[in-house]
CSV table of N, CA and C in Angstrom, one decimal:
chain,number,residue,atom,x,y,z
A,1,MET,N,18.6,-22.4,10.8
A,1,MET,CA,18.3,-22.8,11.9
A,1,MET,C,19.1,-24.2,12.4
A,2,ASN,N,20.1,-24.5,11.2
A,2,ASN,CA,21.0,-25.5,11.8
A,2,ASN,C,21.8,-24.9,12.7
A,3,THR,N,22.4,-24.1,12.4
A,3,THR,CA,23.5,-23.5,13.2
A,3,THR,C,22.7,-23.3,14.8
A,4,GLN,N,21.6,-22.8,15.0
A,4,GLN,CA,21.3,-22.7,16.3
A,4,GLN,C,21.0,-23.7,16.8
A,5,LEU,N,20.6,-25.1,16.4
A,5,LEU,CA,20.1,-26.1,16.8
A,5,LEU,C,22.1,-26.8,16.9
A,6,ASN,N,23.0,-26.8,16.4
A,6,ASN,CA,23.8,-26.8,16.8
A,6,ASN,C,24.4,-26.2,17.6
A,7,GLU,N,24.4,-25.1,18.0
A,7,GLU,CA,24.6,-24.3,19.6
A,7,GLU,C,24.0,-25.0,20.5
A,8,LEU,N,22.6,-24.8,20.1
A,8,LEU,CA,21.8,-25.8,21.4
A,8,LEU,C,22.3,-27.1,22.1
A,9,ARG,N,23.1,-28.1,20.9
A,9,ARG,CA,23.2,-29.3,20.9
A,9,ARG,C,24.8,-29.4,22.3
A,10,ARG,N,25.7,-27.9,21.7
A,10,ARG,CA,27.1,-27.7,22.1
A,10,ARG,C,26.5,-27.5,23.8
A,11,LEU,N,25.7,-26.5,23.6
A,11,LEU,CA,25.4,-25.9,25.3
A,11,LEU,C,24.4,-27.1,25.8
A,12,LEU,N,23.7,-27.6,25.4
A,12,LEU,CA,23.4,-28.7,26.2
A,12,LEU,C,24.1,-30.1,26.6
A,13,ALA,N,25.7,-30.5,25.5
A,13,ALA,CA,26.5,-31.3,26.0
A,13,ALA,C,27.4,-30.6,27.3
A,14,GLU,N,27.8,-28.8,27.0
A,14,GLU,CA,28.0,-28.2,27.7
A,14,GLU,C,27.6,-28.3,29.8
A,15,ILE,N,26.5,-28.2,29.2
A,15,ILE,CA,25.6,-27.9,30.5
A,15,ILE,C,25.9,-29.8,31.7
A,16,ASP,N,25.5,-30.5,30.6
A,16,ASP,CA,25.5,-32.0,30.9
A,16,ASP,C,27.2,-32.5,31.8
A,17,SER,N,28.3,-32.0,30.8
A,17,SER,CA,29.4,-31.8,31.7
A,17,SER,C,30.0,-31.2,32.9
A,18,LEU,N,28.9,-30.1,32.7
A,18,LEU,CA,29.6,-28.5,33.9
A,18,LEU,C,28.7,-29.8,35.4
A,19,ALA,N,27.5,-30.4,35.4
A,19,ALA,CA,26.6,-30.8,36.2
A,19,ALA,C,27.9,-32.0,36.9
A,20,GLY,N,28.5,-33.1,35.7
A,20,GLY,CA,29.2,-33.9,36.0
A,20,GLY,C,30.2,-33.5,36.7
A,21,SER,N,31.0,-32.5,36.5
A,21,SER,CA,31.9,-32.0,37.4
A,21,SER,C,31.9,-31.6,38.7
A,22,VAL,N,31.2,-31.1,38.9
A,22,VAL,CA,30.1,-30.4,40.7
A,22,VAL,C,29.9,-31.5,41.1
A,23,GLU,N,29.8,-32.9,40.5
A,23,GLU,CA,29.6,-34.3,41.2
A,23,GLU,C,30.5,-35.0,41.6
A,24,VAL,N,31.7,-35.0,40.7
A,24,VAL,CA,33.2,-35.1,41.1
A,24,VAL,C,33.8,-34.5,42.3
A,25,SER,N,33.7,-32.9,42.1
A,25,SER,CA,34.8,-32.0,42.6
A,25,SER,C,34.5,-32.0,44.0
A,26,GLY,N,32.8,-32.0,44.2
A,26,GLY,CA,32.8,-31.8,45.7
A,26,GLY,C,33.2,-30.6,46.5
A,27,PHE,N,33.8,-29.5,46.2
A,27,PHE,CA,34.0,-28.6,46.9
A,27,PHE,C,32.9,-27.3,46.3
A,28,ILE,N,32.3,-26.6,47.4
A,28,ILE,CA,31.7,-25.7,47.3
A,28,ILE,C,31.5,-24.8,46.5
A,29,ARG,N,32.9,-24.1,47.0
A,29,ARG,CA,33.3,-22.6,45.7
A,29,ARG,C,33.2,-23.6,43.9
A,30,GLU,N,33.8,-24.3,43.9
A,30,GLU,CA,33.7,-25.0,42.2
A,30,GLU,C,32.0,-25.4,42.0
A,31,ALA,N,32.0,-25.6,43.2
A,31,ALA,CA,29.9,-25.9,42.7
A,31,ALA,C,29.6,-24.9,42.1
A,32,ARG,N,29.7,-23.9,43.1
A,32,ARG,CA,28.8,-22.6,42.9
A,32,ARG,C,29.2,-22.3,41.6
A,33,ALA,N,30.5,-22.2,41.3
A,33,ALA,CA,31.4,-21.6,39.5
A,33,ALA,C,30.5,-22.1,38.8
A,34,PHE,N,30.6,-23.7,39.0
A,34,PHE,CA,29.9,-24.7,37.8
A,34,PHE,C,28.6,-24.4,37.9
A,35,ALA,N,27.7,-24.2,38.9
A,35,ALA,CA,26.0,-23.9,38.8
A,35,ALA,C,26.2,-22.6,37.9
A,36,GLU,N,26.6,-21.6,38.2
A,36,GLU,CA,26.7,-20.4,37.5
A,36,GLU,C,26.6,-20.8,36.2
A,37,LYS,N,28.2,-21.3,35.8
A,37,LYS,CA,27.8,-21.7,34.4
A,37,LYS,C,27.2,-21.9,33.7
A,38,ALA,N,26.4,-23.1,34.5
A,38,ALA,CA,25.6,-24.0,34.2
A,38,ALA,C,24.0,-22.8,33.9
A,39,ARG,N,23.9,-22.3,34.7
A,39,ARG,CA,22.5,-21.2,34.6
A,39,ARG,C,22.6,-20.7,33.2
A,40,SER,N,24.0,-19.9,33.3
A,40,SER,CA,24.1,-19.0,32.1
A,40,SER,C,23.9,-20.1,30.7
A,41,ARG,N,24.4,-20.9,30.8
A,41,ARG,CA,24.3,-21.9,29.1
A,41,ARG,C,22.9,-22.3,28.8
A,42,THR,N,21.8,-22.8,30.7
A,42,THR,CA,21.1,-23.2,30.1
A,42,THR,C,19.7,-21.9,29.7
A,43,ALA,N,20.2,-21.0,30.4
A,43,ALA,CA,19.5,-19.3,29.9
A,43,ALA,C,20.0,-19.4,28.1
A,44,LYS,N,20.7,-19.2,27.7
A,44,LYS,CA,21.0,-19.4,26.4
A,44,LYS,C,20.4,-20.5,25.3
A,45,ALA,N,20.7,-21.7,26.2
A,45,ALA,CA,19.9,-22.8,25.5
A,45,ALA,C,18.2,-22.7,25.6
A,46,ILE,N,17.6,-21.7,26.1
A,46,ILE,CA,16.0,-21.3,26.4
A,46,ILE,C,16.0,-20.2,25.4
A,47,LYS,N,16.9,-19.7,25.5
A,47,LYS,CA,16.7,-18.2,24.5
A,47,LYS,C,16.8,-19.0,22.8
A,48,LEU,N,17.7,-19.8,22.7
A,48,LEU,CA,17.7,-20.1,21.3
A,48,LEU,C,16.6,-21.4,20.7
A,49,VAL,N,15.8,-22.0,21.7
A,49,VAL,CA,14.8,-22.6,21.5
A,49,VAL,C,13.5,-21.9,21.6
A,50,ALA,N,13.9,-20.5,21.9
A,50,ALA,CA,12.5,-19.8,21.9
A,50,ALA,C,12.7,-19.0,20.5
A,51,GLU,N,13.8,-18.9,20.0
A,51,GLU,CA,14.4,-18.0,18.4
A,51,GLU,C,13.4,-19.1,17.5
A,52,LEU,N,13.8,-20.7,17.8
A,52,LEU,CA,13.6,-21.6,17.1
A,52,LEU,C,11.9,-21.6,16.9
A,53,ASP,N,11.4,-21.5,17.6
A,53,ASP,CA,9.8,-21.8,17.7
A,53,ASP,C,8.9,-20.6,17.3
A,54,THR,N,9.7,-19.5,17.1
A,54,THR,CA,9.2,-18.3,16.5
A,54,THR,C,9.9,-18.4,14.9
A,55,GLN,N,10.3,-18.5,14.3
A,55,GLN,CA,11.0,-18.5,13.2
A,55,GLN,C,10.1,-19.6,12.1
A,56,ALA,N,9.8,-18.8,11.2
A,56,ALA,CA,9.2,-19.6,10.0
A,56,ALA,C,9.8,-19.7,8.7
A,57,GLY,N,10.3,-20.8,7.7
A,57,GLY,CA,10.6,-20.8,6.8
A,57,GLY,C,10.3,-19.9,5.7
A,58,PRO,N,10.5,-19.9,4.9
A,58,PRO,CA,10.0,-18.8,3.8
A,58,PRO,C,9.1,-19.2,3.2
A,59,ILE,N,7.9,-18.8,2.5
A,59,ILE,CA,6.8,-19.5,1.8
A,59,ILE,C,7.5,-19.7,0.8
A,60,PRO,N,7.5,-21.0,-0.2
A,60,PRO,CA,7.7,-21.3,-1.7
A,60,PRO,C,6.9,-20.4,-2.6
A,61,GLU,N,8.0,-20.0,-3.4
A,61,GLU,CA,7.0,-19.2,-5.2
A,61,GLU,C,5.7,-20.0,-5.3
A,62,GLY,N,4.8,-19.4,-5.2
A,62,GLY,CA,3.4,-20.2,-5.6
A,62,GLY,C,2.9,-20.6,-4.6
A,63,PHE,N,3.0,-20.1,-3.3
A,63,PHE,CA,2.5,-20.8,-2.2
A,63,PHE,C,1.9,-19.9,-1.9
A,64,ALA,N,1.0,-19.8,-0.7
A,64,ALA,CA,0.0,-18.7,0.4
A,64,ALA,C,-0.5,-19.6,1.5
A,65,LEU,N,-0.1,-19.0,2.5
A,65,LEU,CA,-0.4,-19.2,4.0
A,65,LEU,C,-2.0,-18.8,4.2
A,66,VAL,N,-2.8,-20.4,4.1
A,66,VAL,CA,-4.1,-19.8,4.4
A,66,VAL,C,-5.1,-20.7,5.4
A,67,PRO,N,-5.9,-20.4,6.1
A,67,PRO,CA,-6.3,-21.5,7.1
A,67,PRO,C,-6.4,-22.9,6.7
A,68,LEU,N,-6.5,-23.5,8.1
A,68,LEU,CA,-6.7,-24.8,7.6
A,68,LEU,C,-7.9,-25.4,7.6
A,69,GLU,N,-8.8,-24.4,8.3
A,69,GLU,CA,-10.7,-24.9,7.9
A,69,GLU,C,-11.0,-23.7,7.0
A,70,PRO,N,-11.8,-23.6,6.1
A,70,PRO,CA,-12.0,-22.4,5.2
A,70,PRO,C,-12.5,-21.6,6.1
A,71,THR,N,-12.6,-20.5,5.8
A,71,THR,CA,-13.6,-19.2,6.6
A,71,THR,C,-14.9,-18.9,5.9
A,72,THR,N,-15.7,-18.1,6.8
A,72,THR,CA,-17.0,-17.4,5.8
A,72,THR,C,-16.9,-17.2,4.9
A,73,GLU,N,-15.8,-16.3,4.6
A,73,GLU,CA,-15.2,-15.9,3.2
A,73,GLU,C,-14.9,-16.1,2.1
A,74,MET,N,-14.3,-17.6,2.4
A,74,MET,CA,-13.7,-18.6,1.7
A,74,MET,C,-15.3,-19.4,1.4
A,75,ARG,N,-15.9,-19.9,2.0
A,75,ARG,CA,-17.1,-20.6,1.5
A,75,ARG,C,-17.8,-19.9,0.6
A,76,GLU,N,-18.2,-18.7,1.1
A,76,GLU,CA,-19.0,-17.6,-0.1
A,76,GLU,C,-18.3,-17.6,-1.0
A,77,ALA,N,-17.3,-17.4,-0.9
A,77,ALA,CA,-16.3,-17.3,-2.2
A,77,ALA,C,-16.4,-18.7,-4.0
A,78,PHE,N,-16.1,-19.7,-2.5
A,78,PHE,CA,-16.9,-20.8,-3.2
A,78,PHE,C,-17.8,-21.1,-3.8
A,79,HIS,N,-19.5,-21.0,-3.5
A,79,HIS,CA,-20.6,-20.7,-4.2
A,79,HIS,C,-20.4,-19.4,-4.9
A,80,ASN,N,-19.6,-18.3,-5.2
A,80,ASN,CA,-20.0,-17.7,-5.5
A,80,ASN,C,-18.9,-17.5,-6.7
A,81,SER,N,-18.0,-18.4,-7.0
A,81,SER,CA,-16.9,-18.1,-8.0
A,81,SER,C,-17.5,-18.5,-9.3
A,82,TYR,N,-18.3,-18.8,-9.3
A,82,TYR,CA,-18.8,-18.6,-10.7
A,82,TYR,C,-19.1,-17.0,-11.3
A,83,GLU,N,-19.4,-16.3,-10.4
A,83,GLU,CA,-19.5,-14.5,-10.8
A,83,GLU,C,-18.1,-14.2,-10.8
A,84,LEU,N,-17.3,-14.7,-10.3
A,84,LEU,CA,-15.7,-13.9,-9.9
A,84,LEU,C,-14.9,-14.4,-11.1
A,85,TYR,N,-14.9,-15.0,-11.9
A,85,TYR,CA,-13.7,-15.4,-12.7
A,85,TYR,C,-14.6,-15.7,-14.3
A,86,GLU,N,-14.1,-15.4,-14.7
A,86,GLU,CA,-14.0,-15.6,-16.7
A,86,GLU,C,-15.0,-16.5,-16.9
A,87,ASP,N,-15.0,-17.3,-16.5
A,87,ASP,CA,-15.1,-18.9,-17.1
A,87,ASP,C,-17.3,-18.8,-16.6
A,88,GLY,N,-17.6,-17.7,-16.0
A,88,GLY,CA,-18.8,-17.8,-15.8
A,88,GLY,C,-19.6,-18.2,-15.1
A,89,VAL,N,-20.9,-19.4,-15.3
A,89,VAL,CA,-21.6,-20.2,-14.9
A,89,VAL,C,-20.7,-21.5,-14.6
A,90,ASP,N,-19.3,-21.8,-15.4
A,90,ASP,CA,-18.5,-22.8,-15.2
A,90,ASP,C,-18.0,-23.3,-13.8
A,91,GLU,N,-18.4,-24.2,-13.1
A,91,GLU,CA,-18.1,-24.3,-11.6
A,91,GLU,C,-16.6,-25.6,-11.9
A,92,CYS,N,-15.9,-24.9,-12.5
A,92,CYS,CA,-14.7,-25.9,-12.6
A,92,CYS,C,-13.9,-25.4,-11.2
A,93,PRO,N,-13.9,-26.6,-10.3
A,93,PRO,CA,-12.8,-26.6,-9.0
A,93,PRO,C,-11.6,-26.0,-8.8
A,94,ASP,N,-11.1,-25.5,-10.1
A,94,ASP,CA,-10.1,-24.6,-10.3
A,94,ASP,C,-10.3,-23.4,-10.0
A,95,ASP,N,-11.5,-23.3,-10.1
A,95,ASP,CA,-12.1,-21.3,-10.1
A,95,ASP,C,-12.4,-21.6,-8.4
A,96,GLN,N,-13.0,-22.8,-8.3
A,96,GLN,CA,-13.6,-22.3,-6.6
A,96,GLN,C,-12.1,-22.4,-6.2
A,97,TRP,N,-11.3,-23.0,-6.1
A,97,TRP,CA,-10.3,-22.8,-5.5
A,97,TRP,C,-9.4,-21.3,-5.5
A,98,LYS,N,-9.4,-21.0,-6.5
A,98,LYS,CA,-8.8,-19.7,-6.6
A,98,LYS,C,-9.9,-18.4,-5.9
A,99,ALA,N,-10.8,-19.1,-6.2
A,99,ALA,CA,-11.9,-17.9,-5.0
A,99,ALA,C,-11.3,-18.0,-3.9
A,100,MET,N,-11.3,-19.2,-3.3
A,100,MET,CA,-11.2,-19.4,-2.2
A,100,MET,C,-10.1,-18.9,-1.4
A,101,ILE,N,-9.0,-18.9,-2.2
A,101,ILE,CA,-7.8,-18.8,-1.9
A,101,ILE,C,-7.8,-16.9,-1.8
A,102,ALA,N,-8.2,-16.3,-3.0
A,102,ALA,CA,-8.4,-14.9,-2.8
A,102,ALA,C,-9.1,-14.7,-1.6
A,103,ALA,N,-9.9,-15.2,-1.6
A,103,ALA,CA,-11.1,-14.7,-0.2
A,103,ALA,C,-10.1,-15.0,1.4
A,104,ALA,N,-9.3,-15.6,1.6
A,104,ALA,CA,-8.6,-16.1,2.7
A,104,ALA,C,-7.2,-14.9,2.6
A,105,LEU,N,-7.0,-14.4,1.4
A,105,LEU,CA,-5.5,-13.6,1.3
A,105,LEU,C,-6.0,-12.3,1.4
A,106,ALA,N,-7.4,-12.2,1.1
A,106,ALA,CA,-8.1,-10.4,1.0
A,106,ALA,C,-8.0,-9.7,2.4
A,107,PRO,N,-7.6,-8.5,2.5
A,107,PRO,CA,-7.3,-8.0,3.9
A,107,PRO,C,-8.6,-7.9,4.5
A,108,GLY,N,-8.7,-8.6,5.9
A,108,GLY,CA,-9.7,-8.7,6.5
A,108,GLY,C,-10.3,-10.3,6.5
A,109,GLY,N,-9.7,-10.9,5.3
A,109,GLY,CA,-10.2,-12.1,5.2
A,109,GLY,C,-9.9,-13.4,5.9
A,110,TYR,N,-9.0,-13.1,7.0
A,110,TYR,CA,-8.7,-14.1,7.5
A,110,TYR,C,-7.8,-13.3,8.9
A,111,VAL,N,-8.4,-13.9,10.0
A,111,VAL,CA,-7.3,-13.5,11.1
A,111,VAL,C,-7.1,-14.6,11.7
A,112,ASN,N,-6.0,-14.9,12.3
A,112,ASN,CA,-5.1,-15.8,12.7
A,112,ASN,C,-5.9,-16.2,14.2
A,113,GLY,N,-5.9,-17.7,14.0
A,113,GLY,CA,-7.3,-17.9,15.2
A,113,GLY,C,-8.5,-18.4,15.3
A,114,SER,N,-9.1,-17.2,13.9
A,114,SER,CA,-10.5,-17.4,14.1
A,114,SER,C,-11.2,-18.1,13.1
């Protein structure tokens, strides 16, 4: 991602430089050439920003992507955790947490945005 950010910074600096050149030169032909270069660099910069927006970092070992708010399945798993784990009726928070995470990660247990 740092490579893309550095490239984006370079492109934006080049765009600024081109815009300054157009103002100083005053020649229509040169202005068109500079404008075309600026358009090209802007398009590339926009593409880089879009790529950065869609990239997610790796999930660290021992972590999982789960919803910010508990789903219905997670809430049910929380309440039923004493049946799901070896501890039986023990309502240890760790067991409830494990049950909720398992429910969130189960196929169909969570749909992004729901």
